Short mmCIF file of C-alpha atoms in Angstrom, two decimals:
data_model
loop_
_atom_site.label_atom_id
_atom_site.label_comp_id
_atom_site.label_asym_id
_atom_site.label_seq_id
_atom_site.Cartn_x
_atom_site.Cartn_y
_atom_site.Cartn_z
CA UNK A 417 111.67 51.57 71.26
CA UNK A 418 108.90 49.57 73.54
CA UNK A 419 109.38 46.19 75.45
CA UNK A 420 107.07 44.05 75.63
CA UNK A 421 105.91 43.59 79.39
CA UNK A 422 102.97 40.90 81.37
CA UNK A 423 99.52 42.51 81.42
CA UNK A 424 99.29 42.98 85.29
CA UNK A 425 99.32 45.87 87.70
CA UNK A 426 102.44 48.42 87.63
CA UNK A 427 104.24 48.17 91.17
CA UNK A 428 102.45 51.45 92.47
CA UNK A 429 98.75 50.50 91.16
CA UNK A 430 98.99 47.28 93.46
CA UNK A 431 98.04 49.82 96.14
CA UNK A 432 94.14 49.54 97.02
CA UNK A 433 93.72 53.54 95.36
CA UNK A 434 91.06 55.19 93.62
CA UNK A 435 93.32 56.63 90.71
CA UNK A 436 95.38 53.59 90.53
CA UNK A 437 92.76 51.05 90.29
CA UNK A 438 91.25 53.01 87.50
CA UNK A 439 94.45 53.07 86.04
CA UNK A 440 94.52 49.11 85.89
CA UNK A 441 90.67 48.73 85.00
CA UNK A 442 90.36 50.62 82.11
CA UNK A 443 91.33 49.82 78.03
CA UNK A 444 94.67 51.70 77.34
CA UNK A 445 94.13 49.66 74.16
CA UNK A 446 91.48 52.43 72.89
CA UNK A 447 93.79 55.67 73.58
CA UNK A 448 97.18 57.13 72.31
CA UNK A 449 99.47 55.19 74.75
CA UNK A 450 98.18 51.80 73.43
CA UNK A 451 97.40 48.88 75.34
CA UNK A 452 99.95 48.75 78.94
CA UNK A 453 101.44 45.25 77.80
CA UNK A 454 103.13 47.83 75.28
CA UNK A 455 103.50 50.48 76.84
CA UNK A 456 107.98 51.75 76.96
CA UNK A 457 109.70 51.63 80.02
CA UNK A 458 110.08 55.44 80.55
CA UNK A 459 106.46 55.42 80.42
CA UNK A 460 105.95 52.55 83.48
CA UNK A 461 108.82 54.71 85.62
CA UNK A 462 107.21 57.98 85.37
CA UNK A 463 103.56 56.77 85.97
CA UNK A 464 105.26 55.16 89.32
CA UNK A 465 106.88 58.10 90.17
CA UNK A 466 103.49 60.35 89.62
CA UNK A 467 101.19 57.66 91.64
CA UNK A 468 103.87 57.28 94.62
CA UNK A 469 104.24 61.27 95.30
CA UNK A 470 101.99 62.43 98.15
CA UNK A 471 101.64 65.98 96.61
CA UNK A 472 99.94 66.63 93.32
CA UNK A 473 101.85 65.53 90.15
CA UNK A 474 100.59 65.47 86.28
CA UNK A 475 102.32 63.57 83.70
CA UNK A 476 101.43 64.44 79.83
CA UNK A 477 102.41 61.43 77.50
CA UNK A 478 103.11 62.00 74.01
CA UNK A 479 101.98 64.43 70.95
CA UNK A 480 98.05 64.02 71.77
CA UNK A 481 98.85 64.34 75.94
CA UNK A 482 97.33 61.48 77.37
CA UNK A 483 96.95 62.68 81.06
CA UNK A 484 97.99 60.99 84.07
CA UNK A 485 97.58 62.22 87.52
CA UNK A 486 98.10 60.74 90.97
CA UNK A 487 95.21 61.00 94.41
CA UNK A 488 96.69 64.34 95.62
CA UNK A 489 96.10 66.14 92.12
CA UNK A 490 92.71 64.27 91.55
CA UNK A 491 91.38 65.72 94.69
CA UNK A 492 91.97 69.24 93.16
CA UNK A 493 89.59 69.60 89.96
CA UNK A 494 86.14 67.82 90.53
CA UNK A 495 85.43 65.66 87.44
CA UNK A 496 87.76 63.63 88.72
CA UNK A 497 86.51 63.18 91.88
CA UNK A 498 83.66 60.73 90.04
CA UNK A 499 83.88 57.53 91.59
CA UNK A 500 85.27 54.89 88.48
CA UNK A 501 86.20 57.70 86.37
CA UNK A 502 89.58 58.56 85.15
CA UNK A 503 90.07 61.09 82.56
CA UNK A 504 93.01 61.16 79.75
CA UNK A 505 92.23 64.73 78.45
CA UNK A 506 93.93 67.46 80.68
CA UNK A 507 91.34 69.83 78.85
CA UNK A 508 87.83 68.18 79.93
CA UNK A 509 89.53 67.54 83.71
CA UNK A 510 90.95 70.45 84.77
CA UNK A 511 90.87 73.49 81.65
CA UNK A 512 91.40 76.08 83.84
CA UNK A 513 94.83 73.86 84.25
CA UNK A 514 95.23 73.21 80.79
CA UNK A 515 94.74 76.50 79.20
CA UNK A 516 97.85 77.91 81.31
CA UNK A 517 100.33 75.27 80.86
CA UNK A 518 99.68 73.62 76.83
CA UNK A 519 102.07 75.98 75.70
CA UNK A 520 104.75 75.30 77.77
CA UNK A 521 104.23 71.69 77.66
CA UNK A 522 104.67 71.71 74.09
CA UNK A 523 108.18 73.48 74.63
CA UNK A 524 109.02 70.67 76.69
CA UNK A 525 108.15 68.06 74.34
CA UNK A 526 110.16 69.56 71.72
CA UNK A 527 113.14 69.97 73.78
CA UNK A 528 113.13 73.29 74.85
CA UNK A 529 114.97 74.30 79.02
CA UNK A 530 112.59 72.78 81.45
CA UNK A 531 111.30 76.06 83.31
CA UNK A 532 109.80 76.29 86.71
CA UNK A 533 106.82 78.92 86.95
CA UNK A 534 105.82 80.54 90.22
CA UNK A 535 102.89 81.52 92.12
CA UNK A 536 100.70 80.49 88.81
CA UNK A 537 97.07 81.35 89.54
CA UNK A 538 94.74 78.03 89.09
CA UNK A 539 91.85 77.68 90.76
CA UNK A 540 91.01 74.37 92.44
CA UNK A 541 87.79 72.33 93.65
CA UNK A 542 88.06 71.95 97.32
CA UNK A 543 85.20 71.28 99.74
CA UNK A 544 82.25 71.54 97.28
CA UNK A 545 83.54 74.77 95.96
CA UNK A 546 85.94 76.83 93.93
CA UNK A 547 88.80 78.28 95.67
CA UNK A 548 91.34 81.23 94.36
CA UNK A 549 94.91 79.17 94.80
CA UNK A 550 98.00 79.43 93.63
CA UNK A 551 101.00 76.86 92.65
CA UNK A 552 104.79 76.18 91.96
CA UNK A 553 105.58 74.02 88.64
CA UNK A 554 108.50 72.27 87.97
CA UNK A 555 108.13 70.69 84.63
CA UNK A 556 110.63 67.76 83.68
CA UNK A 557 111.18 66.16 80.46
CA UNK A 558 110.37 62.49 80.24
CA UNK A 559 113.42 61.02 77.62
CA UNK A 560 112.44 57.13 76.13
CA UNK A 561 115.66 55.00 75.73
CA UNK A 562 116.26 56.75 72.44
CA UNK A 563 116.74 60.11 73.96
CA UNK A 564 113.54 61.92 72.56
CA UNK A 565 111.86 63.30 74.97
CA UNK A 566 108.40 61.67 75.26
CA UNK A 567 106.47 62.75 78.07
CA UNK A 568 106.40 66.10 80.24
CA UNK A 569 106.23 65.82 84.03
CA UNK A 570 104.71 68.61 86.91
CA UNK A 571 104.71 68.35 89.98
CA UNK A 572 102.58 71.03 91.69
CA UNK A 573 103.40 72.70 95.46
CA UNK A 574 100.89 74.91 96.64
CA UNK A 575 101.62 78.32 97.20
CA UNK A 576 98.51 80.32 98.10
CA UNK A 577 99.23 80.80 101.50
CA UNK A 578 101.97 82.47 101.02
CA UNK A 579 100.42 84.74 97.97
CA UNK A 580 97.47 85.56 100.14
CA UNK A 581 99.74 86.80 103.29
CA UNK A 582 102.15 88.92 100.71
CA UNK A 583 99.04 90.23 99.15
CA UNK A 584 97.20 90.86 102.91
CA UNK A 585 100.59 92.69 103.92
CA UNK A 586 100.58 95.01 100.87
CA UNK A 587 96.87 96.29 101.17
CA UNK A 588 97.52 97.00 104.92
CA UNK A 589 100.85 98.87 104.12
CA UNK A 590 98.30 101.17 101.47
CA UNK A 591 95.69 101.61 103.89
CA UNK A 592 98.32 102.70 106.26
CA UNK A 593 100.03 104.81 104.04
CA UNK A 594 96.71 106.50 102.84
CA UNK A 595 95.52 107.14 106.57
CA UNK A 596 99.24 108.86 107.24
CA UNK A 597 99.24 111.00 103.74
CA UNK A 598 95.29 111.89 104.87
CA UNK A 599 96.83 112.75 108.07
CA UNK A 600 98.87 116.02 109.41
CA UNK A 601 101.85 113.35 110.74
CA UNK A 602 105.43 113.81 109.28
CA UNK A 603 106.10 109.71 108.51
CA UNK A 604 109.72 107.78 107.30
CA UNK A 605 110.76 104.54 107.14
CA UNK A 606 113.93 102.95 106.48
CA UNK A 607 114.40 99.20 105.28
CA UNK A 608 116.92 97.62 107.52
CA UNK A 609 118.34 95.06 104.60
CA UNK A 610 118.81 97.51 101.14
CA UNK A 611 118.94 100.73 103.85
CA UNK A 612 116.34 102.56 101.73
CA UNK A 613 115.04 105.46 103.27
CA UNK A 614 111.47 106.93 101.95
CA UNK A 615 108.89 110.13 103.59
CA UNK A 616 105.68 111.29 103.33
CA UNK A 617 104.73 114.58 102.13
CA UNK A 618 104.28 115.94 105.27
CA UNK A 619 108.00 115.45 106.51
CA UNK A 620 109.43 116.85 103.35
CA UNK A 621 107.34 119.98 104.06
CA UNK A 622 108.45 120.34 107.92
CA UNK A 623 112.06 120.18 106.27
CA UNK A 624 111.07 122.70 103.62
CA UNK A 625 111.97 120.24 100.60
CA UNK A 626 109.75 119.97 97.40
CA UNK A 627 107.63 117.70 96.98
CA UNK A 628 109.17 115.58 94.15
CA UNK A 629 112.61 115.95 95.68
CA UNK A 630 114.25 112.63 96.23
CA UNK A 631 115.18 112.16 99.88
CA UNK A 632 117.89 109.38 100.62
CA UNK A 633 119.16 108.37 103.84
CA UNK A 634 121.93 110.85 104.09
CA UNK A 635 119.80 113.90 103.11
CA UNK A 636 117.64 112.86 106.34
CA UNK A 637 120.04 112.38 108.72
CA UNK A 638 121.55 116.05 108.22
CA UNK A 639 118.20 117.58 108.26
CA UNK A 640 117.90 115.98 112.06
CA UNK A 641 120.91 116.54 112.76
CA UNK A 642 120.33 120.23 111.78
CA UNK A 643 116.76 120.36 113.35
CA UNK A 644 118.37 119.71 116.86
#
């Protein structure tokens, strides 16, 4: 069910902004989501909760996906960094996007547990150039007064710090543990929080155990004990 609303700005495009004001200049009239006068209320409330978010947020509209997208996503893929330009298609903005979420948004659309997918690999445009990064989705379901749901929402946090550190950690811990296997040094270490207790090769042959025998935190503390 629409209403029937005045042809003027939505509450969030009356901000001067490059995204909005395209928003209000162009011809809804010519895409899926008709002409704005038309346009359901769902549709108005989501828009104004994608353009008032300060971190990137996508809204999908509909069986065809007419795209929306706020300032903080649009400075992400570069096609819609073009001055005047605002783009409708998810696939001729951002593909790289696209290509990893269409499935899911269709899920969404047809009713299916909104899901919430972590440290997803999309690459972004930032300063001239293409960057690795990585991001947290929360999809919602968009629901028009008659309880079909109608639109899909995301809203995007950035995680690639946080990916890059984890991933920086893990290569030093193998180069470590390859210099101490290369290395005549009998090595342990015990995980304070699970109490996990793992050796090199080296200490299982100063204790005279084979090489494949599983050493747990027990076994090592009687073979010190009996080494002193």
């Amino acid at each position: 069910m629409s209403i029937t609303l005045p042809d003027q700005p939505l509450r969030s495009l009356e901000r001067a902004d490059t995204v909005q004001q395209c928003i209000n200049r162009m011809d809804w009239s010519v895409t899926p989501v008709g002409d704005r006068s038309l346009w359901p209320q769902a549709l108005i409330a989501a828009i104004d909760t994608v353009l008032g978010a300060s971190y990137p947020v996508f809204l999908f509209w509909g069986k065809e996906h007419t795209f929306f997208y706020n300032d903080a996503a649009a400075s992400l893929f570069p096609v819609a960094q073009q001055p005047g330009h605002l783009y409708t298609q998810a696939l001729y903005a951002w593909p790289d996007m696209w290509y990893r979420i269409q499935s899911i948004v269709d899920e969404v659309l047809q009713g299916s547990p909104t899901p919430l997918l972590e440290d997803l690999s999309i690459p972004i445009y930032r300063k001239d150039t293409i960057e690795e990064a990585y991001w947290n989705l929360n999809f919602s379901g968009i629901k028009e007064s008659t309880g079909t749901v109608a639109g899909v929402m995301v809203a995007c946090i950035e995680s690639t710090k946080k990916v890059l550190l984890l991933r920086e950690a893990l290569e030093a811990k193998s180069q470590l543990k390859e210099v101490l296997e290369g290395s005549d040094l009998g090595t342990w270490e015990l995980d304070p929080v699970t109490m996990v207790f793992n050796c090199n090769q080296k200490t299982k042959e100063i204790f005279g155990l084979s090489s494949d025998q599983y050493v747990d935190l027990q076994v090592a503390v009687d073979m010190i004990e009996q080494s002193d």
